[in-house]
Each structure stands twice: as structure tokens, then as C-alpha cells.
PDB file of C-alpha atoms in Angstrom:
ATOM      1  CA  UNK A   7      53.255 -10.529  41.309  1.00 60.00           C
ATOM      2  CA  UNK A   8      56.076  -9.390  38.698  1.00 65.00           C
ATOM      3  CA  UNK A   9      55.184  -5.597  38.708  1.00 91.00           C
ATOM      4  CA  UNK A  10      56.875  -2.826  40.116  1.00 96.00           C
ATOM      5  CA  UNK A  11      54.551  -0.036  40.425  1.00 97.00           C
ATOM      6  CA  UNK A  12      55.599   3.754  40.530  1.00 97.00           C
ATOM      7  CA  UNK A  13      53.505   7.073  41.549  1.00 97.00           C
ATOM      8  CA  UNK A  14      52.771   9.575  40.392  1.00 97.00           C
ATOM      9  CA  UNK A  15      52.854   8.729  36.584  1.00 96.00           C
ATOM     10  CA  UNK A  16      53.397  12.715  35.701  1.00 96.00           C
ATOM     11  CA  UNK A  17      54.801  15.456  38.324  1.00 97.00           C
ATOM     12  CA  UNK A  18      55.304  18.932  37.380  1.00 96.00           C
ATOM     13  CA  UNK A  19      57.007  20.966  40.077  1.00 94.00           C
ATOM     14  CA  UNK A  20      58.446  24.394  40.574  1.00 92.00           C
ATOM     15  CA  UNK A  21      62.079  24.951  41.562  1.00 91.00           C
ATOM     16  CA  UNK A  22      61.267  25.776  45.110  1.00 90.00           C
ATOM     17  CA  UNK A  23      58.977  22.652  45.570  1.00 91.00           C
ATOM     18  CA  UNK A  24      59.363  19.811  47.723  1.00 95.00           C
ATOM     19  CA  UNK A  25      58.231  16.439  46.343  1.00 96.00           C
ATOM     20  CA  UNK A  26      58.782  12.670  46.409  1.00 97.00           C
ATOM     21  CA  UNK A  27      58.583   9.957  43.966  1.00 98.00           C
ATOM     22  CA  UNK A  28      57.416   6.249  45.212  1.00 98.00           C
ATOM     23  CA  UNK A  29      58.212   3.152  43.947  1.00 98.00           C
ATOM     24  CA  UNK A  30      56.561  -0.093  45.591  1.00 98.00           C
ATOM     25  CA  UNK A  31      57.510  -3.840  44.430  1.00 97.00           C
ATOM     26  CA  UNK A  32      56.198  -7.227  46.049  1.00 92.00           C
ATOM     27  CA  UNK A  33      58.221  -9.731  44.756  1.00 93.00           C
ATOM     28  CA  UNK A  34      60.515 -10.146  47.470  1.00 92.00           C
ATOM     29  CA  UNK A  35      63.591  -8.389  45.594  1.00 92.00           C
ATOM     30  CA  UNK A  36      66.254  -6.960  47.719  1.00 91.00           C
ATOM     31  CA  UNK A  37      67.787  -4.328  45.533  1.00 91.00           C
ATOM     32  CA  UNK A  38      65.888  -1.471  44.223  1.00 94.00           C
ATOM     33  CA  UNK A  39      67.008   0.939  41.863  1.00 95.00           C
ATOM     34  CA  UNK A  40      66.660   4.494  40.784  1.00 97.00           C
ATOM     35  CA  UNK A  41      67.205   5.795  37.249  1.00 96.00           C
ATOM     36  CA  UNK A  42      67.201   9.158  35.154  1.00 97.00           C
ATOM     37  CA  UNK A  43      66.220   8.860  31.793  1.00 96.00           C
ATOM     38  CA  UNK A  44      66.162  11.811  29.377  1.00 96.00           C
ATOM     39  CA  UNK A  45      64.322  11.669  26.000  1.00 92.00           C
ATOM     40  CA  UNK A  46      65.880   9.602  23.410  1.00 90.00           C
ATOM     41  CA  UNK A  47      68.892   8.599  25.624  1.00 93.00           C
ATOM     42  CA  UNK A  48      69.537   5.375  27.761  1.00 94.00           C
ATOM     43  CA  UNK A  49      68.546   5.068  31.458  1.00 95.00           C
ATOM     44  CA  UNK A  50      71.110   6.499  33.755  1.00 94.00           C
ATOM     45  CA  UNK A  51      71.971   4.371  37.138  1.00 94.00           C
ATOM     46  CA  UNK A  52      71.083   6.755  40.259  1.00 96.00           C
ATOM     47  CA  UNK A  53      71.233   4.845  43.285  1.00 95.00           C
ATOM     48  CA  UNK A  54      71.301   1.286  44.439  1.00 92.00           C
ATOM     49  CA  UNK A  55      69.743  -0.197  47.683  1.00 93.00           C
ATOM     50  CA  UNK A  56      70.810  -3.697  48.813  1.00 90.00           C
ATOM     51  CA  UNK A  57      68.970  -4.951  51.546  1.00 91.00           C
ATOM     52  CA  UNK A  58      67.756  -1.522  52.401  1.00 94.00           C
ATOM     53  CA  UNK A  59      70.805  -0.061  52.832  1.00 94.00           C
ATOM     54  CA  UNK A  60      72.474   2.559  50.012  1.00 94.00           C
ATOM     55  CA  UNK A  61      75.199   0.527  48.204  1.00 90.00           C
ATOM     56  CA  UNK A  62      75.651   3.085  45.205  1.00 89.00           C
ATOM     57  CA  UNK A  63      75.007   6.544  44.712  1.00 93.00           C
ATOM     58  CA  UNK A  64      76.525   7.510  41.175  1.00 92.00           C
ATOM     59  CA  UNK A  65      77.434  10.879  42.374  1.00 92.00           C
ATOM     60  CA  UNK A  66      74.123  12.572  42.176  1.00 96.00           C
ATOM     61  CA  UNK A  67      73.298  15.961  43.509  1.00 96.00           C
ATOM     62  CA  UNK A  68      72.047  16.277  47.108  1.00 96.00           C
ATOM     63  CA  UNK A  69      68.846  17.725  45.562  1.00 96.00           C
ATOM     64  CA  UNK A  70      67.950  14.305  45.122  1.00 98.00           C
ATOM     65  CA  UNK A  71      67.526  12.057  48.146  1.00 97.00           C
ATOM     66  CA  UNK A  72      66.778   8.386  48.141  1.00 98.00           C
ATOM     67  CA  UNK A  73      65.303   6.527  50.748  1.00 97.00           C
ATOM     68  CA  UNK A  74      64.229   2.930  51.509  1.00 97.00           C
ATOM     69  CA  UNK A  75      61.834   2.684  54.141  1.00 95.00           C
ATOM     70  CA  UNK A  76      61.382  -1.078  53.886  1.00 93.00           C
ATOM     71  CA  UNK A  77      62.450  -3.831  51.042  1.00 90.00           C
ATOM     72  CA  UNK A  78      59.166  -3.233  49.383  1.00 95.00           C
ATOM     73  CA  UNK A  79      59.349   0.571  49.088  1.00 97.00           C
ATOM     74  CA  UNK A  80      61.514   3.132  47.394  1.00 98.00           C
ATOM     75  CA  UNK A  81      61.021   6.879  47.664  1.00 98.00           C
ATOM     76  CA  UNK A  82      63.074   9.445  45.870  1.00 98.00           C
ATOM     77  CA  UNK A  83      62.745  12.775  47.462  1.00 98.00           C
ATOM     78  CA  UNK A  84      62.881  16.010  45.610  1.00 97.00           C
ATOM     79  CA  UNK A  85      63.877  19.575  46.530  1.00 95.00           C
ATOM     80  CA  UNK A  86      65.204  22.695  44.770  1.00 94.00           C
ATOM     81  CA  UNK A  87      65.300  20.975  41.288  1.00 95.00           C
ATOM     82  CA  UNK A  88      66.442  22.645  38.166  1.00 96.00           C
ATOM     83  CA  UNK A  89      64.933  22.617  35.061  1.00 96.00           C
ATOM     84  CA  UNK A  90      67.461  20.332  33.517  1.00 96.00           C
ATOM     85  CA  UNK A  91      66.410  17.569  36.151  1.00 97.00           C
ATOM     86  CA  UNK A  92      63.158  16.979  33.579  1.00 97.00           C
ATOM     87  CA  UNK A  93      63.329  13.450  33.051  1.00 97.00           C
ATOM     88  CA  UNK A  94      61.886  10.260  33.144  1.00 97.00           C
ATOM     89  CA  UNK A  95      62.374   8.808  36.278  1.00 98.00           C
ATOM     90  CA  UNK A  96      62.352   4.937  36.369  1.00 97.00           C
ATOM     91  CA  UNK A  97      62.505   2.219  39.394  1.00 97.00           C
ATOM     92  CA  UNK A  98      63.798  -1.113  39.086  1.00 95.00           C
ATOM     93  CA  UNK A  99      64.235  -3.883  41.570  1.00 94.00           C
ATOM     94  CA  UNK A 100      65.929  -7.031  41.118  1.00 91.00           C
ATOM     95  CA  UNK A 101      66.438 -10.446  43.523  1.00 87.00           C
ATOM     96  CA  UNK A 102      69.569  -9.899  45.143  1.00 74.00           C
ATOM     97  CA  UNK A 103      72.813  -7.612  44.322  1.00 60.00           C
ATOM     98  CA  UNK A 104      75.517 -10.249  45.391  1.00 62.00           C
ATOM     99  CA  UNK A 105      75.239 -12.168  41.835  1.00 59.00           C
ATOM    100  CA  UNK A 106      75.244 -10.217  39.010  1.00 59.00           C
ATOM    101  CA  UNK A 107      73.297 -12.678  36.685  1.00 63.00           C
ATOM    102  CA  UNK A 108      70.104 -10.569  37.957  1.00 81.00           C
ATOM    103  CA  UNK A 109      67.523  -9.300  35.562  1.00 87.00           C
ATOM    104  CA  UNK A 110      65.857  -5.987  36.873  1.00 90.00           C
ATOM    105  CA  UNK A 111      62.257  -5.106  36.782  1.00 93.00           C
ATOM    106  CA  UNK A 112      61.259  -1.953  35.577  1.00 95.00           C
ATOM    107  CA  UNK A 113      58.552   0.103  36.807  1.00 96.00           C
ATOM    108  CA  UNK A 114      56.351   2.681  34.157  1.00 96.00           C
ATOM    109  CA  UNK A 115      58.487   5.515  35.674  1.00 96.00           C
ATOM    110  CA  UNK A 116      57.559   9.059  36.539  1.00 97.00           C
ATOM    111  CA  UNK A 117      57.445  11.864  33.867  1.00 97.00           C
ATOM    112  CA  UNK A 118      58.787  14.871  36.028  1.00 97.00           C
ATOM    113  CA  UNK A 119      58.775  18.519  34.580  1.00 97.00           C
ATOM    114  CA  UNK A 120      60.749  21.096  36.537  1.00 96.00           C
ATOM    115  CA  UNK A 121      59.552  24.545  35.803  1.00 94.00           C
TER     116      UNK A 121
ATOM    117  CA  UNK B   4      80.001   6.666  30.623  1.00 40.00           C
ATOM    118  CA  UNK B   5      78.236   4.658  28.210  1.00 45.00           C
ATOM    119  CA  UNK B   6      79.637   0.839  28.272  1.00 58.00           C
ATOM    120  CA  UNK B   7      77.820  -0.010  25.356  1.00 67.00           C
ATOM    121  CA  UNK B   8      77.219   1.568  21.876  1.00 80.00           C
ATOM    122  CA  UNK B   9      74.093   0.436  19.598  1.00 85.00           C
ATOM    123  CA  UNK B  10      74.071   0.151  16.102  1.00 87.00           C
ATOM    124  CA  UNK B  11      71.773   1.478  14.205  1.00 92.00           C
ATOM    125  CA  UNK B  12      70.668   4.269  16.082  1.00 92.00           C
ATOM    126  CA  UNK B  13      67.455   3.524  13.955  1.00 94.00           C
ATOM    127  CA  UNK B  14      65.882   1.207  11.803  1.00 95.00           C
ATOM    128  CA  UNK B  15      63.081   1.260   9.626  1.00 96.00           C
ATOM    129  CA  UNK B  16      61.422  -2.383   8.328  1.00 96.00           C
ATOM    130  CA  UNK B  17      58.454  -4.013   7.001  1.00 97.00           C
ATOM    131  CA  UNK B  18      56.310  -6.094   9.262  1.00 97.00           C
ATOM    132  CA  UNK B  19      57.612  -9.918   8.423  1.00 97.00           C
ATOM    133  CA  UNK B  20      61.197  -8.693   7.894  1.00 97.00           C
ATOM    134  CA  UNK B  21      63.868  -9.390  10.198  1.00 97.00           C
ATOM    135  CA  UNK B  22      65.333  -6.412  12.562  1.00 96.00           C
ATOM    136  CA  UNK B  23      69.200  -6.978  13.658  1.00 97.00           C
ATOM    137  CA  UNK B  24      70.698  -4.586  15.835  1.00 96.00           C
ATOM    138  CA  UNK B  25      74.261  -4.790  17.291  1.00 96.00           C
ATOM    139  CA  UNK B  26      75.753  -3.681  20.745  1.00 95.00           C
ATOM    140  CA  UNK B  27      79.647  -2.997  21.035  1.00 94.00           C
ATOM    141  CA  UNK B  28      81.177  -2.538  24.846  1.00 92.00           C
ATOM    142  CA  UNK B  29      84.330  -1.598  26.075  1.00 89.00           C
ATOM    143  CA  UNK B  30      85.181  -3.625  29.165  1.00 85.00           C
ATOM    144  CA  UNK B  31      84.858  -6.886  30.333  1.00 85.00           C
ATOM    145  CA  UNK B  32      81.597  -7.943  31.628  1.00 85.00           C
ATOM    146  CA  UNK B  33      79.808 -10.922  33.245  1.00 84.00           C
ATOM    147  CA  UNK B  34      76.836 -10.922  31.586  1.00 88.00           C
ATOM    148  CA  UNK B  35      74.895  -8.808  28.705  1.00 92.00           C
ATOM    149  CA  UNK B  36      70.999  -8.208  28.897  1.00 93.00           C
ATOM    150  CA  UNK B  37      68.535  -6.670  26.483  1.00 96.00           C
ATOM    151  CA  UNK B  38      65.730  -4.489  27.216  1.00 96.00           C
ATOM    152  CA  UNK B  39      62.827  -3.301  25.290  1.00 97.00           C
ATOM    153  CA  UNK B  40      61.251   0.236  26.050  1.00 96.00           C
ATOM    154  CA  UNK B  41      58.023   1.501  24.148  1.00 93.00           C
ATOM    155  CA  UNK B  42      57.710   4.754  24.156  1.00 86.00           C
ATOM    156  CA  UNK B  43      58.075   6.863  27.264  1.00 77.00           C
ATOM    157  CA  UNK B  44      57.441   3.803  29.456  1.00 86.00           C
ATOM    158  CA  UNK B  45      59.349   1.282  31.598  1.00 89.00           C
ATOM    159  CA  UNK B  46      61.776  -1.519  30.425  1.00 94.00           C
ATOM    160  CA  UNK B  47      61.214  -5.098  29.782  1.00 95.00           C
ATOM    161  CA  UNK B  48      63.812  -7.685  30.059  1.00 94.00           C
ATOM    162  CA  UNK B  49      64.222  -9.477  27.023  1.00 96.00           C
ATOM    163  CA  UNK B  50      66.982 -11.772  27.301  1.00 95.00           C
ATOM    164  CA  UNK B  51      70.300 -12.310  29.527  1.00 92.00           C
ATOM    165  CA  UNK B  52      73.240 -13.605  27.862  1.00 93.00           C
ATOM    166  CA  UNK B  53      76.311 -14.796  30.162  1.00 90.00           C
ATOM    167  CA  UNK B  54      79.741 -14.117  29.220  1.00 90.00           C
ATOM    168  CA  UNK B  55      80.486 -17.713  28.492  1.00 92.00           C
ATOM    169  CA  UNK B  56      77.564 -18.063  26.465  1.00 95.00           C
ATOM    170  CA  UNK B  57      77.580 -17.753  22.399  1.00 97.00           C
ATOM    171  CA  UNK B  58      74.112 -17.430  21.382  1.00 98.00           C
ATOM    172  CA  UNK B  59      70.813 -17.738  23.117  1.00 97.00           C
ATOM    173  CA  UNK B  60      67.030 -17.692  21.897  1.00 97.00           C
ATOM    174  CA  UNK B  61      63.732 -16.639  23.217  1.00 96.00           C
ATOM    175  CA  UNK B  62      60.803 -17.126  21.005  1.00 97.00           C
ATOM    176  CA  UNK B  63      61.414 -14.733  17.985  1.00 97.00           C
ATOM    177  CA  UNK B  64      64.315 -13.441  19.531  1.00 98.00           C
ATOM    178  CA  UNK B  65      68.182 -14.515  18.705  1.00 98.00           C
ATOM    179  CA  UNK B  66      71.135 -12.979  20.728  1.00 98.00           C
ATOM    180  CA  UNK B  67      74.806 -13.740  20.124  1.00 98.00           C
ATOM    181  CA  UNK B  68      77.906 -12.651  21.770  1.00 97.00           C
ATOM    182  CA  UNK B  69      81.307 -12.449  21.072  1.00 96.00           C
ATOM    183  CA  UNK B  70      83.636 -11.372  23.982  1.00 94.00           C
ATOM    184  CA  UNK B  71      86.692 -11.312  21.770  1.00 95.00           C
ATOM    185  CA  UNK B  72      85.284  -8.457  19.714  1.00 95.00           C
ATOM    186  CA  UNK B  73      83.283  -7.132  22.826  1.00 94.00           C
ATOM    187  CA  UNK B  74      79.838  -7.162  20.873  1.00 96.00           C
ATOM    188  CA  UNK B  75      76.462  -8.717  20.517  1.00 96.00           C
ATOM    189  CA  UNK B  76      73.524  -8.720  18.435  1.00 97.00           C
ATOM    190  CA  UNK B  77      69.840  -9.293  18.661  1.00 98.00           C
ATOM    191  CA  UNK B  78      67.912 -10.517  16.072  1.00 98.00           C
ATOM    192  CA  UNK B  79      63.874 -10.220  15.846  1.00 98.00           C
ATOM    193  CA  UNK B  80      62.510 -12.831  13.146  1.00 97.00           C
ATOM    194  CA  UNK B  81      59.287 -12.142  11.253  1.00 97.00           C
ATOM    195  CA  UNK B  82      58.768  -8.662  13.154  1.00 97.00           C
ATOM    196  CA  UNK B  83      55.502  -7.677  14.210  1.00 97.00           C
ATOM    197  CA  UNK B  84      53.907  -3.864  14.253  1.00 96.00           C
ATOM    198  CA  UNK B  85      53.994  -4.661  18.160  1.00 95.00           C
ATOM    199  CA  UNK B  86      57.585  -4.983  18.186  1.00 97.00           C
ATOM    200  CA  UNK B  87      58.038  -1.031  17.518  1.00 97.00           C
ATOM    201  CA  UNK B  88      60.273   0.059  20.395  1.00 97.00           C
ATOM    202  CA  UNK B  89      63.668   1.293  21.458  1.00 96.00           C
ATOM    203  CA  UNK B  90      65.739  -1.401  22.182  1.00 97.00           C
ATOM    204  CA  UNK B  91      68.981  -1.470  24.778  1.00 96.00           C
ATOM    205  CA  UNK B  92      71.681  -3.405  25.372  1.00 95.00           C
ATOM    206  CA  UNK B  93      73.222  -3.359  28.844  1.00 93.00           C
ATOM    207  CA  UNK B  94      76.470  -4.864  30.364  1.00 89.00           C
ATOM    208  CA  UNK B  95      76.575  -5.829  34.208  1.00 77.00           C
ATOM    209  CA  UNK B  96      79.878  -6.193  36.134  1.00 68.00           C
ATOM    210  CA  UNK B  97      80.709  -7.446  39.490  1.00 58.00           C
ATOM    211  CA  UNK B  98      80.119  -4.678  41.830  1.00 56.00           C
ATOM    212  CA  UNK B  99      76.620  -4.325  42.948  1.00 60.00           C
ATOM    213  CA  UNK B 100      74.580  -5.468  40.050  1.00 69.00           C
ATOM    214  CA  UNK B 101      75.221  -2.186  38.289  1.00 79.00           C
ATOM    215  CA  UNK B 102      73.636  -2.099  34.654  1.00 85.00           C
ATOM    216  CA  UNK B 103      75.241   0.241  32.197  1.00 88.00           C
ATOM    217  CA  UNK B 104      72.965   0.607  28.806  1.00 92.00           C
ATOM    218  CA  UNK B 105      73.968   1.473  25.430  1.00 92.00           C
ATOM    219  CA  UNK B 106      72.523   4.374  23.688  1.00 92.00           C
ATOM    220  CA  UNK B 107      69.393   2.248  22.000  1.00 94.00           C
ATOM    221  CA  UNK B 108      68.076   1.468  18.493  1.00 96.00           C
ATOM    222  CA  UNK B 109      64.898   2.715  17.733  1.00 95.00           C
ATOM    223  CA  UNK B 110      62.807   0.075  15.721  1.00 97.00           C
ATOM    224  CA  UNK B 111      59.801   1.141  13.551  1.00 97.00           C
ATOM    225  CA  UNK B 112      57.981  -2.019  12.354  1.00 97.00           C
ATOM    226  CA  UNK B 113      55.302  -0.819   9.209  1.00 96.00           C
ATOM    227  CA  UNK B 114      52.228  -2.433   8.965  1.00 91.00           C
TER     228      UNK B 114
END
């Protein structure tokens, strides 16, 4: 199984809502990532989890809260978002973080619209 | 900040033609990777080239890396309509397998 799954595929939320994005992989990967991608722009790294611990936070606002309950799951909790947070949110995983020769496997993304 | 810059931003070719896109980067790297993204979907890894490699092939793909010029190129030979996508280069450094993506090249292959 070389698949990263993400739910939901689409999400519309108001600025006062709380929602969560979910990501799952069963490849035994120990590194997982959240990226944000605006239209016609490259993905931008938000967070990296290595062995279920947060290893990189790219100065992301606190209204985005990541969580890694176990080695297969990665969540992104959303609260009090702004319309400019509307984007495609991509999850990825890779085998481990020690080596830099790592291919990242991406999920299909969650398209988020904040009204 | 973007590590890689890609050129051209967009490319339109006929099926069967070759497509070439270039990526330039600013700082030293451990590896450079190319990814493909179909419209509004996830990225698919195409090929990884290490900093001590100069050329690599995978099927109809050919990647070159010139570390002295801090540049890489991706060549797609005998293009097909299914190759229509955005192509991103991404550079990796030592800390935490952090990938930084270039701006991307949007390729349209017309049947």
C-alpha cells in the first residue's frame, strides 16, 4: 500500500468554526508533513512530524494546530481561520527524517474554503 | 522563500514533442527532486537526483543536475496528453528532510 489518504476532500467552514483535517498512511513511514498550497503556487511546508514528535513548525499561526496520534495518523485542527487560509492542504509522508534522500508521498489534498 | 525557480512558467506543446523545463536554486543541496501535480490534486514523485550525480533517466524522463550552476533540467520525451500537469522541482537539505519547492512549470500537451 503506497497510498496517503486525506479526508475530507473538500471543506467549507466559517471563521468561527472548528474543524479537523485527517491524513493516514500505512507504509510504515515515520515522517509526516503538512503543506499548504494556494492556486498556481508551489506547496509551502507547514509542519513536519518525525517519530510522532513535531520537528519543524514553519512559523505557522496558532489557529492551525497539528496532532500526530500515532505513526499512521496526522491531523490538522483548524480554529478561527481567515478567508486567506483558503487553499489546498496536502499531507505527505516519507520513511524517515535522518536521511535527506527521501521521497515524499503525497495525499490528494483537502480543498478548504473559509467564508 | 522559494529555493527553486522554474523556467518557463508555462509550456504548450504538441503530442509527440519533447518538453524541457529548468530549475535554478540558490544554496547548496543534498538532492533535487521533481514532482508532477495534476490539476488540483496531490503531487507525484518523478525522480530524485543526488548532488553527486549529473544525469538520471526514468522511462521518458531525463534529469540533469549542474551543481556549479545551481541548476537542473527535466526533459520529457515523446510527450503525451496525459503528461499535461504542473511540474515542480524541490530541493532537500540536511535538516529534517525539508523540501522547498520551485514555482512550477505548467505543461499543456495538445493532442
